[in-house]
């Protein structure tokens, strides 16, 4: 089995969906949940499932992103991690770290990439008058939210939608899409899947 690490900053609902999907017959095993935020709810949820957790607080590193990422990398190596899944990990990762995990790191993003990289994606989709919105799982490359898309799930924006209502409905799709794409990726399937 490939050893999978999941990186979270917050509640970790995508992490939870990934962990649940890896229970039982699966090409990956949940080897580590790591957070830059010691208070992340995701750390508690992972521990409750018996998955090893580590917090590496980014704050003591200040502006020295390289030093933070060196510790991150060393920790992943220590745990013999094969694949990294970013799941609501809200630190931008530098190109040297990303290059070290080239083709071994996935991310989920709450928009139909290439639309709306970065933050406030739901608000921006509504403001643009989009009829369709959704989420994407992609391979991480140094350029933010720009790597090859492995899968997308979409929905229709309703006239009554607010950024919060849209975020909640997209999140439900994220929980279906990410486990599906991770399994396919570990099975060597790199053609894109659409839900
Ligand atoms: C998810 O919607 C994820 O797509 C988004 O943060 C949320 C995390 O929720 N990620 C990004 O915006 C990455 N820039 P979760 O902690 O419940 O999985």
CSV table of C-alpha atoms and ligand atoms in Angstrom, one decimal:
chain,number,residue,atom,x,y,z
A,1,UNK,CA,0.0,0.0,0.0
A,2,UNK,CA,1.1,3.6,-0.7
A,3,UNK,CA,1.5,5.6,2.5
A,4,UNK,CA,-0.7,8.7,2.2
A,5,UNK,CA,-0.4,11.9,4.3
A,6,UNK,CA,-3.2,14.4,4.4
A,7,UNK,CA,-2.4,18.0,5.2
A,8,UNK,CA,-5.1,20.2,6.8
A,9,UNK,CA,-5.5,23.6,8.3
A,10,UNK,CA,-9.1,23.5,9.5
A,11,UNK,CA,-12.1,21.3,10.1
A,12,UNK,CA,-10.9,18.6,7.9
A,13,UNK,CA,-14.1,17.3,6.4
A,14,UNK,CA,-12.3,16.4,3.2
A,15,UNK,CA,-9.7,14.6,5.3
A,16,UNK,CA,-12.5,12.7,7.0
A,17,UNK,CA,-13.9,11.6,3.6
A,18,UNK,CA,-10.5,10.5,2.5
A,19,UNK,CA,-9.8,8.6,5.7
A,20,UNK,CA,-13.2,6.8,5.5
A,21,UNK,CA,-12.5,5.9,1.9
A,22,UNK,CA,-9.1,4.3,2.8
A,23,UNK,CA,-10.6,2.0,5.4
A,24,UNK,CA,-10.8,-1.5,4.0
A,25,UNK,CA,-9.6,-2.6,0.6
A,26,UNK,CA,-7.7,0.4,-0.9
A,27,UNK,CA,-4.4,1.0,-2.6
A,28,UNK,CA,-3.5,3.6,0.0
A,29,UNK,CA,-3.2,3.7,3.7
A,30,UNK,CA,-3.7,6.8,5.9
A,31,UNK,CA,-0.2,7.1,7.4
A,32,UNK,CA,-0.3,10.6,8.8
A,33,UNK,CA,-2.5,13.7,9.2
A,34,UNK,CA,-0.4,16.9,9.5
A,35,UNK,CA,-1.5,20.4,10.2
A,36,UNK,CA,0.2,23.8,10.3
A,37,UNK,CA,-2.5,24.8,12.8
A,38,UNK,CA,-2.2,23.0,16.2
A,39,UNK,CA,-5.9,23.8,16.8
A,40,UNK,CA,-7.2,22.3,13.6
A,41,UNK,CA,-10.3,20.3,14.2
A,42,UNK,CA,-8.9,17.9,11.6
A,43,UNK,CA,-6.2,16.7,14.0
A,44,UNK,CA,-8.7,15.7,16.6
A,45,UNK,CA,-10.9,14.0,14.0
A,46,UNK,CA,-8.0,12.0,12.6
A,47,UNK,CA,-6.8,11.0,16.1
A,48,UNK,CA,-10.3,9.8,16.8
A,49,UNK,CA,-9.9,7.5,13.9
A,50,UNK,CA,-6.6,6.2,15.1
A,51,UNK,CA,-4.5,8.0,12.5
A,52,UNK,CA,-1.1,9.4,13.6
A,53,UNK,CA,-1.2,13.2,13.7
A,54,UNK,CA,1.4,15.9,13.9
A,55,UNK,CA,1.1,19.7,14.2
A,56,UNK,CA,3.9,21.9,12.8
A,57,UNK,CA,2.9,25.4,13.7
A,58,UNK,CA,4.1,27.7,10.9
A,59,UNK,CA,4.0,30.8,13.2
A,60,UNK,CA,7.4,30.4,15.0
A,61,UNK,CA,9.0,30.3,11.5
A,62,UNK,CA,7.8,33.8,10.8
A,63,UNK,CA,8.6,34.8,7.2
A,64,UNK,CA,11.1,31.9,6.8
A,65,UNK,CA,8.9,29.7,4.7
A,66,UNK,CA,11.8,27.6,3.6
A,67,UNK,CA,12.6,26.6,7.1
A,68,UNK,CA,9.0,25.6,7.8
A,69,UNK,CA,8.8,23.6,4.6
A,70,UNK,CA,12.1,21.8,5.4
A,71,UNK,CA,10.6,20.6,8.6
A,72,UNK,CA,7.4,19.6,6.8
A,73,UNK,CA,9.4,17.7,4.2
A,74,UNK,CA,11.6,16.0,6.9
A,75,UNK,CA,8.5,14.9,8.8
A,76,UNK,CA,6.9,13.4,5.7
A,77,UNK,CA,10.1,11.6,5.0
A,78,UNK,CA,10.3,10.3,8.6
A,79,UNK,CA,6.9,8.8,8.1
A,80,UNK,CA,7.9,7.3,4.7
A,81,UNK,CA,5.1,9.1,2.9
A,82,UNK,CA,4.5,8.3,-0.7
A,83,UNK,CA,1.6,10.6,-1.6
A,84,UNK,CA,0.5,13.9,-0.1
A,85,UNK,CA,-3.1,15.1,-0.2
A,86,UNK,CA,-3.7,18.7,0.5
A,87,UNK,CA,-7.2,19.0,2.0
A,88,UNK,CA,-8.0,22.6,3.1
A,89,UNK,CA,-4.3,23.2,3.7
A,90,UNK,CA,-4.2,27.0,3.6
A,91,UNK,CA,-0.5,27.7,3.4
A,92,UNK,CA,0.9,28.3,-0.1
A,93,UNK,CA,3.8,25.9,-0.6
A,94,UNK,CA,7.1,27.1,-2.2
A,95,UNK,CA,8.4,25.8,-5.5
A,96,UNK,CA,11.3,23.8,-4.0
A,97,UNK,CA,8.9,21.9,-1.6
A,98,UNK,CA,6.5,21.3,-4.5
A,99,UNK,CA,9.2,20.1,-6.8
A,100,UNK,CA,10.3,17.6,-4.1
A,101,UNK,CA,6.7,16.1,-4.3
A,102,UNK,CA,6.3,16.4,-8.0
A,103,UNK,CA,3.5,14.1,-9.3
A,104,UNK,CA,3.1,12.9,-5.7
A,105,UNK,CA,0.9,15.7,-4.3
A,106,UNK,CA,-2.8,16.4,-5.0
A,107,UNK,CA,-5.0,19.3,-3.9
A,108,UNK,CA,-8.7,19.9,-3.8
A,109,UNK,CA,-9.9,23.4,-4.8
A,110,UNK,CA,-13.4,24.8,-4.5
A,111,UNK,CA,-13.9,26.0,-8.1
A,112,UNK,CA,-14.0,24.6,-11.6
A,113,UNK,CA,-10.4,25.3,-12.4
A,114,UNK,CA,-9.0,27.1,-14.3
A,115,UNK,CA,-11.7,29.5,-13.0
A,116,UNK,CA,-11.1,31.2,-9.7
A,117,UNK,CA,-7.7,30.1,-8.3
A,118,UNK,CA,-7.0,31.4,-4.8
A,119,UNK,CA,-9.6,32.5,-2.3
A,120,UNK,CA,-13.3,33.5,-2.2
A,121,UNK,CA,-14.2,31.2,-5.0
A,122,UNK,CA,-17.9,30.9,-4.3
A,123,UNK,CA,-18.4,34.6,-3.9
A,124,UNK,CA,-16.6,35.2,-7.2
A,125,UNK,CA,-18.6,32.6,-9.1
A,126,UNK,CA,-21.9,34.3,-7.9
A,127,UNK,CA,-20.6,37.8,-8.6
A,128,UNK,CA,-19.7,36.7,-12.2
A,129,UNK,CA,-23.2,35.4,-12.7
A,130,UNK,CA,-22.0,31.9,-13.4
A,131,UNK,CA,-24.6,29.2,-13.8
A,132,UNK,CA,-22.3,26.3,-13.1
A,133,UNK,CA,-19.8,25.9,-10.3
A,134,UNK,CA,-18.0,23.1,-8.5
A,135,UNK,CA,-14.7,21.7,-7.3
A,136,UNK,CA,-11.5,20.3,-8.8
A,137,UNK,CA,-8.8,17.9,-7.7
A,138,UNK,CA,-5.5,18.6,-9.4
A,139,UNK,CA,-1.8,17.6,-9.3
A,140,UNK,CA,0.1,20.3,-7.4
A,141,UNK,CA,2.7,22.3,-9.4
A,142,UNK,CA,4.5,25.4,-8.2
A,143,UNK,CA,2.0,27.7,-9.8
A,144,UNK,CA,-1.0,28.1,-7.5
A,145,UNK,CA,-4.0,26.0,-8.3
A,146,UNK,CA,-2.7,25.4,-11.8
A,147,UNK,CA,-1.7,21.8,-12.1
A,148,UNK,CA,-3.3,19.2,-14.3
A,149,UNK,CA,-6.9,18.6,-13.3
A,150,UNK,CA,-7.7,14.9,-12.5
A,151,UNK,CA,-11.3,15.4,-11.7
A,152,UNK,CA,-14.1,17.9,-11.3
A,153,UNK,CA,-17.7,17.8,-9.9
A,154,UNK,CA,-20.2,20.5,-10.8
A,155,UNK,CA,-23.6,21.9,-9.8
A,156,UNK,CA,-26.0,24.6,-10.9
A,157,UNK,CA,-25.9,27.9,-9.0
A,158,UNK,CA,-29.4,28.8,-7.9
A,159,UNK,CA,-30.6,32.4,-7.8
A,160,UNK,CA,-31.1,32.1,-4.0
A,161,UNK,CA,-27.5,30.9,-3.4
A,162,UNK,CA,-25.2,32.8,-1.1
A,163,UNK,CA,-21.4,32.2,-0.8
A,164,UNK,CA,-22.2,30.1,2.3
A,165,UNK,CA,-25.0,28.0,0.8
A,166,UNK,CA,-22.9,27.4,-2.3
A,167,UNK,CA,-19.8,26.4,-0.2
A,168,UNK,CA,-21.9,23.9,1.7
A,169,UNK,CA,-23.2,22.3,-1.5
A,170,UNK,CA,-19.8,22.2,-3.2
A,171,UNK,CA,-18.3,20.7,0.0
A,172,UNK,CA,-20.7,17.7,-0.4
A,173,UNK,CA,-19.4,17.2,-3.9
A,174,UNK,CA,-15.8,17.5,-2.7
A,175,UNK,CA,-16.4,14.6,-0.3
A,176,UNK,CA,-17.4,12.5,-3.3
A,177,UNK,CA,-14.8,13.7,-5.7
A,178,UNK,CA,-11.6,13.6,-3.7
A,179,UNK,CA,-11.8,9.9,-2.5
A,180,UNK,CA,-12.7,8.9,-6.1
A,181,UNK,CA,-9.8,10.8,-7.6
A,182,UNK,CA,-7.3,9.5,-5.0
A,183,UNK,CA,-8.2,5.9,-5.6
A,184,UNK,CA,-8.0,6.3,-9.3
A,185,UNK,CA,-4.6,8.2,-9.0
A,186,UNK,CA,-3.2,5.4,-6.8
A,187,UNK,CA,-4.4,2.9,-9.4
A,188,UNK,CA,-2.4,4.8,-12.0
A,189,UNK,CA,-5.4,6.3,-13.8
A,190,UNK,CA,-4.6,9.9,-14.9
A,191,UNK,CA,-7.4,10.5,-17.3
A,192,UNK,CA,-9.8,13.1,-16.0
A,193,UNK,CA,-13.1,12.1,-14.2
A,194,UNK,CA,-16.2,14.4,-14.1
A,195,UNK,CA,-19.1,14.1,-11.7
B,1,LIG,C1,-12.6,23.0,1.2
B,1,LIG,O1,-13.8,23.6,0.6
B,1,LIG,C2,-11.5,23.0,0.2
B,1,LIG,O2,-11.8,22.9,-1.1
B,1,LIG,C3,-11.0,24.4,0.5
B,1,LIG,O3,-11.1,24.6,1.9
B,1,LIG,C4,-12.2,23.8,2.4
B,1,LIG,C5,-11.6,23.0,3.5
B,1,LIG,O4,-12.7,22.3,4.1
B,1,LIG,N1,-9.6,24.6,0.0
B,1,LIG,C6,-9.1,25.7,-0.4
B,1,LIG,O5,-9.7,26.7,-0.5
B,1,LIG,C7,-7.6,25.6,-0.8
B,1,LIG,N2,-7.2,26.9,-1.3
B,1,LIG,P1,-12.4,21.0,5.0
B,1,LIG,O6,-11.3,21.4,6.0
B,1,LIG,O7,-13.7,20.7,5.7
B,1,LIG,O8,-12.0,19.9,4.2
